[in-house]
Short mmCIF file of C-alpha atoms and ligand atoms in Angstrom, two decimals:
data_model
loop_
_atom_site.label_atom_id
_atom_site.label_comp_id
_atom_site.label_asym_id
_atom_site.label_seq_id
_atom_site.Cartn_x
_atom_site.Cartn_y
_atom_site.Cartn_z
CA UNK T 1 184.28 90.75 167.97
CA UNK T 2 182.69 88.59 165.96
CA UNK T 3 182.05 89.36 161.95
CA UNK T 4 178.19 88.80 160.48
CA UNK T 5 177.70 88.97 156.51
CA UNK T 6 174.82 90.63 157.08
CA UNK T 7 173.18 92.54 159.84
CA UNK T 8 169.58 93.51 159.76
CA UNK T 9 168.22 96.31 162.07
CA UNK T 10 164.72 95.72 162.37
CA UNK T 11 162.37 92.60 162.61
CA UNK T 12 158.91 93.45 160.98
CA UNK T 13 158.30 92.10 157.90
CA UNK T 14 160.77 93.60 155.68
CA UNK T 15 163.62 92.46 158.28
CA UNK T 16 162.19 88.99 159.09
CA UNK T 17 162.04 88.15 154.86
CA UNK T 18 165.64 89.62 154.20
CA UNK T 19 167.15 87.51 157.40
CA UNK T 20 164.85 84.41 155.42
CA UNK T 21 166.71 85.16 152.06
CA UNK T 22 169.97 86.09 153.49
CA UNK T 23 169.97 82.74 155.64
CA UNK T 24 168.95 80.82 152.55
CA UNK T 25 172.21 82.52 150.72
CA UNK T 26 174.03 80.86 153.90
CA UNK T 27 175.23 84.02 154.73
CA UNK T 28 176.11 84.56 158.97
CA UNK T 29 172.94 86.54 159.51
CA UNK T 30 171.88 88.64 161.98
CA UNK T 31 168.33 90.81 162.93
CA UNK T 32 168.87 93.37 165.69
CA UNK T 33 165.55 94.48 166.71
CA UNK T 34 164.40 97.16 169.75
CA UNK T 35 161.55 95.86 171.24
CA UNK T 36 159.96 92.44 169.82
CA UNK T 37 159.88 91.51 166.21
CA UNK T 38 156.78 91.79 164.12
CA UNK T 39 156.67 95.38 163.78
CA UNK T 40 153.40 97.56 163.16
CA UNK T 41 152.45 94.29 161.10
CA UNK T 42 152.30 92.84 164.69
CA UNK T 43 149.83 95.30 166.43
CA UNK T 44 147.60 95.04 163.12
CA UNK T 45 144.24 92.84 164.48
CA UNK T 46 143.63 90.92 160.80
CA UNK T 47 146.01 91.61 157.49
CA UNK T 48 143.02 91.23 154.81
CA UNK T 49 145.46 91.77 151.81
CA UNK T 50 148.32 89.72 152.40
CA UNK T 51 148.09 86.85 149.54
CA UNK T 52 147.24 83.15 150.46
CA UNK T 53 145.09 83.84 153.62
CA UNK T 54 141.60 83.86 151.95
CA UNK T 55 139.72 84.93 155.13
CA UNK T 56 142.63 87.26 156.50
CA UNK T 57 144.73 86.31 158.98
CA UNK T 58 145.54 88.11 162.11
CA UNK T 59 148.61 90.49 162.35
CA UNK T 60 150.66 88.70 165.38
CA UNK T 61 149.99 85.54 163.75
CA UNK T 62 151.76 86.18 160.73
CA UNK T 63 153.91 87.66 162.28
CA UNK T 64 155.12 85.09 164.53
CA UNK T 65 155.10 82.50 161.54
CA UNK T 66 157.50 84.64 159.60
CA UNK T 67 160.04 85.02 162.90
CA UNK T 68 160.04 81.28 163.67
CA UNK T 69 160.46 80.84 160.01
CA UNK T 70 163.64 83.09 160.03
CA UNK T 71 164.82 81.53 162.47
CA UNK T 72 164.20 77.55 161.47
CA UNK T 73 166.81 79.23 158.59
CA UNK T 74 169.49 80.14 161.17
CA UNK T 75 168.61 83.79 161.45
CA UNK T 76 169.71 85.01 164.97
CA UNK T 77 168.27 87.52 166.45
CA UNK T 78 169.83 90.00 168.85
CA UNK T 79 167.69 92.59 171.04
CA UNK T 80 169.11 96.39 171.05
CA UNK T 81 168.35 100.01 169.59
CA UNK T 82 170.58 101.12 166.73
CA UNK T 83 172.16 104.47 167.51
CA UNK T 84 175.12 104.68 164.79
CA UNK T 85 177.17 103.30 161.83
CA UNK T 86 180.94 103.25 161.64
CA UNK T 87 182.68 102.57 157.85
CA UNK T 88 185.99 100.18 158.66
CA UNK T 89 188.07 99.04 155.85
CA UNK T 90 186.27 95.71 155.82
CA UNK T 91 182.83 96.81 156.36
CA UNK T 92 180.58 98.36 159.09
CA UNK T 93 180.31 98.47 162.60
CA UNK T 94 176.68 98.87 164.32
CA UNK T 95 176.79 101.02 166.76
CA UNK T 96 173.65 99.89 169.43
CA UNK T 97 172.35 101.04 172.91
CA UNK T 98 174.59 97.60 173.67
CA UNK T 99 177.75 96.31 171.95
CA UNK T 100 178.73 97.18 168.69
CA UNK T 101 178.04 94.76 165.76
CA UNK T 102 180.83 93.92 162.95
CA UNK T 103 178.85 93.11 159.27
CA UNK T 104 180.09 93.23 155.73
CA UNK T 105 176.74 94.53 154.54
CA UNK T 106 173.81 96.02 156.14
CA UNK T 107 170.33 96.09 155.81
CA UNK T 108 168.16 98.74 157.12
CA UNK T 109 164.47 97.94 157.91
CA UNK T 110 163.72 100.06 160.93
CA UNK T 111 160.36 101.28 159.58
CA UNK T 112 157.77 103.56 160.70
CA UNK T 113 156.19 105.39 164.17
CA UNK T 114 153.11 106.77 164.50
CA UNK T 115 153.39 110.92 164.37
CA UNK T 116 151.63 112.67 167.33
CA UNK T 117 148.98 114.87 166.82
CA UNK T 118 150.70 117.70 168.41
CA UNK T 119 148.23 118.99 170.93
CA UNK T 120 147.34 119.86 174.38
CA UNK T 121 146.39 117.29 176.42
CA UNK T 122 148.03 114.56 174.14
CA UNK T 123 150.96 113.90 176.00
CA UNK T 124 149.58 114.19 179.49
CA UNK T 125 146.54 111.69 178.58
CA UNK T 126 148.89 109.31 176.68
CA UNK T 127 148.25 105.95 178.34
CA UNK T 128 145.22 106.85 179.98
CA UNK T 129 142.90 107.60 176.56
CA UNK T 130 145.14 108.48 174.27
CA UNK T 131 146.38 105.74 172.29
CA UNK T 132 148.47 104.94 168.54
CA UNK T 133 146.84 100.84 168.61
CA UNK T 134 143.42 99.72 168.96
CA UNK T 135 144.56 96.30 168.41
CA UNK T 136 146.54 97.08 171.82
CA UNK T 137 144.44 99.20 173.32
CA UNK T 138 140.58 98.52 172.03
CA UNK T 139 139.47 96.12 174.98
CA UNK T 140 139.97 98.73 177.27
CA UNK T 141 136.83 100.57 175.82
CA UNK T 142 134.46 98.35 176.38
CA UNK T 143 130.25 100.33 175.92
CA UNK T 144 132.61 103.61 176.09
CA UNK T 145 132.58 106.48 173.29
CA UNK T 146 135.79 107.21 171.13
CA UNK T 147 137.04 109.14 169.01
CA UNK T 148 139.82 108.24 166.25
CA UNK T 149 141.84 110.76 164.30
CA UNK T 150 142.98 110.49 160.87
CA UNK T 151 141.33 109.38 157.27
CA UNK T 152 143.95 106.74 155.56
CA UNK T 153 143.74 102.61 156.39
CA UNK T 154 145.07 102.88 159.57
CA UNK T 155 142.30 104.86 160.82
CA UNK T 156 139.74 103.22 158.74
CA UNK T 157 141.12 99.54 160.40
CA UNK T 158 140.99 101.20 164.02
CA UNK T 159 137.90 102.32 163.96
CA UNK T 160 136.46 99.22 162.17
CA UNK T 161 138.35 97.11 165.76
CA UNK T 162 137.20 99.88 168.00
CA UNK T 163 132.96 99.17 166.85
CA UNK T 164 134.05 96.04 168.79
CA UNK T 165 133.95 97.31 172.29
CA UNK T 166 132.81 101.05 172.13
CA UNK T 167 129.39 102.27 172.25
CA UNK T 168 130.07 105.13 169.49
CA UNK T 169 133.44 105.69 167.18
CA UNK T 170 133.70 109.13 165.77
CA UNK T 171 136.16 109.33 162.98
CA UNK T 172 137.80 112.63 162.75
CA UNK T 173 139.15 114.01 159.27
CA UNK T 174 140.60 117.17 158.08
CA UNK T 175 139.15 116.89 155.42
CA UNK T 176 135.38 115.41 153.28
CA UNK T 177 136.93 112.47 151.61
CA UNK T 178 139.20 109.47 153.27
CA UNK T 179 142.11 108.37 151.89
CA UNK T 180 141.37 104.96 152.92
CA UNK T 181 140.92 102.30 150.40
CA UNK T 182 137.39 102.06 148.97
CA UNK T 183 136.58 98.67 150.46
CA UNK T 184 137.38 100.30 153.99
CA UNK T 185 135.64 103.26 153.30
CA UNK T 186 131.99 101.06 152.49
CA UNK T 187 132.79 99.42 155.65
CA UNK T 188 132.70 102.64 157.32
CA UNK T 189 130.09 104.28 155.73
CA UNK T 190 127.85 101.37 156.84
CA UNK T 191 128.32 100.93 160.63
CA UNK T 192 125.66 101.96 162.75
CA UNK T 193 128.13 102.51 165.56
CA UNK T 194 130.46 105.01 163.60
CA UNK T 195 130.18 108.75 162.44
CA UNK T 196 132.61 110.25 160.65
CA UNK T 197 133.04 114.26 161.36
CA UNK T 198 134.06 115.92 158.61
CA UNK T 199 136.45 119.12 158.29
CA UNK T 200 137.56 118.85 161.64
CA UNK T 201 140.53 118.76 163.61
CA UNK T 202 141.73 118.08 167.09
CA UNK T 203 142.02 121.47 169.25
CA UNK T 204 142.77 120.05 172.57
CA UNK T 205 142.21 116.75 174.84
CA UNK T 206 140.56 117.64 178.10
CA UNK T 207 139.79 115.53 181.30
CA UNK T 208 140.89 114.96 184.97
CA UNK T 209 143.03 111.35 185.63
CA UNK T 210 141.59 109.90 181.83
CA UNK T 211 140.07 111.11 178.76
CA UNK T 212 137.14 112.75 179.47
CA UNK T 213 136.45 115.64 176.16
CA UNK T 214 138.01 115.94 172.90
CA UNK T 215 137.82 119.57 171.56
CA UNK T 216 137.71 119.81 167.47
CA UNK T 217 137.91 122.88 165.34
CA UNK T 218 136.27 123.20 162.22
CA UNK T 219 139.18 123.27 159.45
CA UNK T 220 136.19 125.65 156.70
CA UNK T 221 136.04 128.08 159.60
CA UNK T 222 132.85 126.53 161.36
CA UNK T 223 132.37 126.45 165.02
CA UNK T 224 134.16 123.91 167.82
CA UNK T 225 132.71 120.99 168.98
CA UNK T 226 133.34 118.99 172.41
CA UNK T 227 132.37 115.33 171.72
CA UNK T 228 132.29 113.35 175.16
CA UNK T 229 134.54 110.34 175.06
CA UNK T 230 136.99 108.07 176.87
CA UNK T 231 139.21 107.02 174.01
CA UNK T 232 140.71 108.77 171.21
CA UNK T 233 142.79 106.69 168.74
CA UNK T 234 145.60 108.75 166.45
CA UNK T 235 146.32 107.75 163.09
CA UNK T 236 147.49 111.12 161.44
CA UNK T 237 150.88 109.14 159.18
CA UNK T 238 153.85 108.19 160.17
CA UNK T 239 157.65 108.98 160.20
CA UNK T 240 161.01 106.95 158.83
CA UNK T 241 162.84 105.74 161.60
CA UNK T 242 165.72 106.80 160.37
CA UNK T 243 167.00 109.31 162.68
CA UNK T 244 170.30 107.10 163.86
CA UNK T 245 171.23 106.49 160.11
CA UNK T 246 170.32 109.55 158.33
CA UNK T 247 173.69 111.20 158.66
CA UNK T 248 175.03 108.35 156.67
CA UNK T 249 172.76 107.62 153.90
CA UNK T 250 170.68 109.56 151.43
CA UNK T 251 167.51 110.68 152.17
CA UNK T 252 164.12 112.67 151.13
CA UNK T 253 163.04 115.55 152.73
CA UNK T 254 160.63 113.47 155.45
CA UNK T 255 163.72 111.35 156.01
CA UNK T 256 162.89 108.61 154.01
CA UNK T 257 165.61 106.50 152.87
CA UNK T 258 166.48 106.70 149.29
CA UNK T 259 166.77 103.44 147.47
CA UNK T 260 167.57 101.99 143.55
CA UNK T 261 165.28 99.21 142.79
CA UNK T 262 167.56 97.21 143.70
CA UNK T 263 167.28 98.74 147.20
CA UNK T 264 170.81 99.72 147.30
CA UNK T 265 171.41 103.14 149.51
CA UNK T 266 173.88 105.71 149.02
CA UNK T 267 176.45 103.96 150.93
CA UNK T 268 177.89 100.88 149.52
CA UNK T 269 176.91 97.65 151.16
CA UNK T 270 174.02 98.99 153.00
CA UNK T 271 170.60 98.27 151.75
CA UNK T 272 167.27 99.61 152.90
CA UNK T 273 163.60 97.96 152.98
CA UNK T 274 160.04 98.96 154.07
CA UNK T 275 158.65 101.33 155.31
CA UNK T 276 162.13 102.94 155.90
CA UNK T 277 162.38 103.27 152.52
CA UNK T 278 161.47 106.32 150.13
CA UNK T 279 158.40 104.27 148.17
CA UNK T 280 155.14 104.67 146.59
CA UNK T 281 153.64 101.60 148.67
CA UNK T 282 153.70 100.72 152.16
CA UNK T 283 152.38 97.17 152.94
CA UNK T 284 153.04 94.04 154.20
CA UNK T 285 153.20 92.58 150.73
CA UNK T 286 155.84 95.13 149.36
CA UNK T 287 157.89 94.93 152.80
CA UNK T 288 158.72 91.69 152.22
CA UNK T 289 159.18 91.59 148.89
CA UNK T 290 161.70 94.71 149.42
CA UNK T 291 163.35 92.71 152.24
CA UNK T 292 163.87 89.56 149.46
CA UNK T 293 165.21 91.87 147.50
CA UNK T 294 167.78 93.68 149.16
CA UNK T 295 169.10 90.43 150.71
CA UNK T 296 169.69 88.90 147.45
CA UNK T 297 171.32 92.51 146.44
CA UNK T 298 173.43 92.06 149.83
CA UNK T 299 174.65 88.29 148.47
CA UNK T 300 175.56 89.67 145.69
CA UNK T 301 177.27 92.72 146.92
CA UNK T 302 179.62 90.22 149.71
CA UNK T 303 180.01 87.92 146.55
CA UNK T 304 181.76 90.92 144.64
CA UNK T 305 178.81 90.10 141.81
CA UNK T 306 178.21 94.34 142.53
P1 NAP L 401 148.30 107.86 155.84
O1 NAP L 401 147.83 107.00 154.72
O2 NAP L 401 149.44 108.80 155.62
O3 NAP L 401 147.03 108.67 156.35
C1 NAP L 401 147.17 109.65 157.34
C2 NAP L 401 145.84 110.36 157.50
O4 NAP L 401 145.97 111.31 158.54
C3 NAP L 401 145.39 111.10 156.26
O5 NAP L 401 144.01 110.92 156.08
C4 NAP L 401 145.74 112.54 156.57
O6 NAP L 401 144.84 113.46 156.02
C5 NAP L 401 145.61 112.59 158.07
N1 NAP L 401 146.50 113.56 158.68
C6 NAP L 401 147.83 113.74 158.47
N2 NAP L 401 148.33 114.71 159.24
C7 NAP L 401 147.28 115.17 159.97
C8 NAP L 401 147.16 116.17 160.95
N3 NAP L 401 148.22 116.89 161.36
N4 NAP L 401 145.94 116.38 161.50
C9 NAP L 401 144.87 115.66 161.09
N5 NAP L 401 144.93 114.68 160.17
C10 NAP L 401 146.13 114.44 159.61
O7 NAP L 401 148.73 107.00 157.12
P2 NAP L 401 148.22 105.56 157.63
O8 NAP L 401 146.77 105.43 157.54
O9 NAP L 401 148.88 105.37 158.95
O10 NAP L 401 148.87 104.55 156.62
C11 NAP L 401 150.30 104.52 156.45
C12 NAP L 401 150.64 103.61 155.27
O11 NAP L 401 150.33 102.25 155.61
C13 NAP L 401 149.81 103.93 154.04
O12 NAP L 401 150.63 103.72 152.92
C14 NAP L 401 148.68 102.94 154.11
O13 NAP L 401 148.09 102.66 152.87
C15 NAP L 401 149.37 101.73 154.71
N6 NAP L 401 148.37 100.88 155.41
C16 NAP L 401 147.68 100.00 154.64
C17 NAP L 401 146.71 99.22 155.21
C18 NAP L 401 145.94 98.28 154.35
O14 NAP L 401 146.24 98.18 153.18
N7 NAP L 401 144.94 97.59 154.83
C19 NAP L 401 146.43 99.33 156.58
C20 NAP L 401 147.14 100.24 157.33
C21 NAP L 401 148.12 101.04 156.73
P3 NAP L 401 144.78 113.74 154.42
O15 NAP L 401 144.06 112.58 153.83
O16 NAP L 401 144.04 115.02 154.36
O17 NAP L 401 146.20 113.86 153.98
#
């Protein structure tokens, strides 16, 4: 089997900046990622805060430039799931869905998935209304109403791409004041094709084949209301992916993996960045400065500098 310095497990922007670094260190390095890198970065229609784009740039986009950099370093890139770590006297093995992976050190960028609402109708309209992208999804809405759930950025940003192609985009919050960044929150506040319905949550999702009703309760006691739409767009947080891992490293009570500054885990030689990672920021800008860090950590670590 053959022996990496340093195996990644994940590819969004945390992963794809520690394989740059670690490549850079010439260490034998290696990103194992599920499904396609670029992570939620990826499925995010224009990143308006990432420094050096002056007029945004759109998600996939920078995405892709940061894999095919990673790789123009000799990053490889190998597709599986994670499942499990193994400790062996010279380092770890990977356990995957696949073969197992030898590394001396680790780095653990898995990030985030969108948390389910939780409610009837949810599941059995998933894929035919119910959706956690807009940037994925949006076009299939075209002059149709939709709702989207949540108050933070992600639901601000969705509904902002969904006044694209709907008619109408009700934005659903728990609560009379978004958590969403001010900028985002003028934006909203000025669209003629959004309203934002305050206090409310989603009861149920009703229809027959697709999304037909979405059924919200009134969270200061208040009386339902059934708003007509096609669509409805969750965005109520998100949770580690950390499952696989979690028996081996510390972590906070929501499974977040707990890091020094120096994003060293509890387990030596095993590193964590991103969203993964207990922290009090969660952006494409910290990601990768987490991932630079914990690959220069990891050098250090194989170099016996730690
Ligand atoms: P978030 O910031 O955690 O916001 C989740 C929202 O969902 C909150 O408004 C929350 O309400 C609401 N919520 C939570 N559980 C709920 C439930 N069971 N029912 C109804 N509503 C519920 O999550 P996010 O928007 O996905 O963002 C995740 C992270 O990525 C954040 O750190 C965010 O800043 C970052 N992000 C940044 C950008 C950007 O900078 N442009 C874009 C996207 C994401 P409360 O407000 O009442 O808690």
């Amino acid at each position: 089997m053959k022996e990496w310095d340093l195996v990644i497990v994940g590819g969004g922007p945390a992963g794809l900046s520690a394989g740059i670094y670690g490549a850079r260190a010439r260490l034998q390095t290696l990103i194992v990622e599920k499904l396609a890198c670029g992570g939620q970065a990826a499925t995010t229609h224009r990143i308006g805060n990432y420094p050096g784009f002056a007029r945004g740039i759109k998600g996939p986009e920078l995405m892709e430039q940061m894999e095919k950099q990673a790789q123009s370093q000799g990053v490889e890139v190998l597709y599986a799931e994670a499942k499990g770590l193994r400790s062996e006297s010279s380092g770890y093995v990977l356990l995957t869905d696949g073969e197992e992976i030898k590394s001396k050190a680790l780095i653990i960028a898995t990030g985030t998935t969108p948390n389910p609402l939780g409610v009837p109708g949810e599941g059995e309209f998933r894929g035919r209304g119910v959706s956690y992208c807009a940037t994925c999804d949006g076009a299939f809405f075209q002059g149709k109403d939709v709702v989207v759930v949540g108050g933070g950025n992600s639901a601000a940003e969705g509904a902002l791409f969904m006044t694209r192609f709907a008619r109408k985009v009700y934005v659903v919050h728990r609560r009379d004041q978004l958590r969403a960044t001010k900028i985002l929150q003028e934006f909203l506040a000025s669209h003629s094709k959004i309203e934002l319905l305050w206090n409310k949550v989603v009861k149920e999702i009703q229809g027959e084949t697709f999304v037909e009703r979405v059924l919200l309760a009134d969270t200061k006691g208040g009386e339902d209301l059934a708003i007509d739409a096609s669509g409805v767009f969750v965005y109520i947080g998100n949770s580690p992916n950390s499952e696989w891992i979690k028996s081996h490293v510390e972590v906070d009570e929501r499974g977040y993996i707990i890091t020094d500054e120096r994003m060293r885990t509890s387990l030596p030689g095993v590193f964590a960045a991103g969203d993964v990672r207990r922290t009090p920021l969660r952006q494409v800008v910290t990601a990768v400065a987490d991932g630079a860090v914990a690959a220069v950590e990891a050098d250090a670590y194989l170099g016996g500098i730690l």
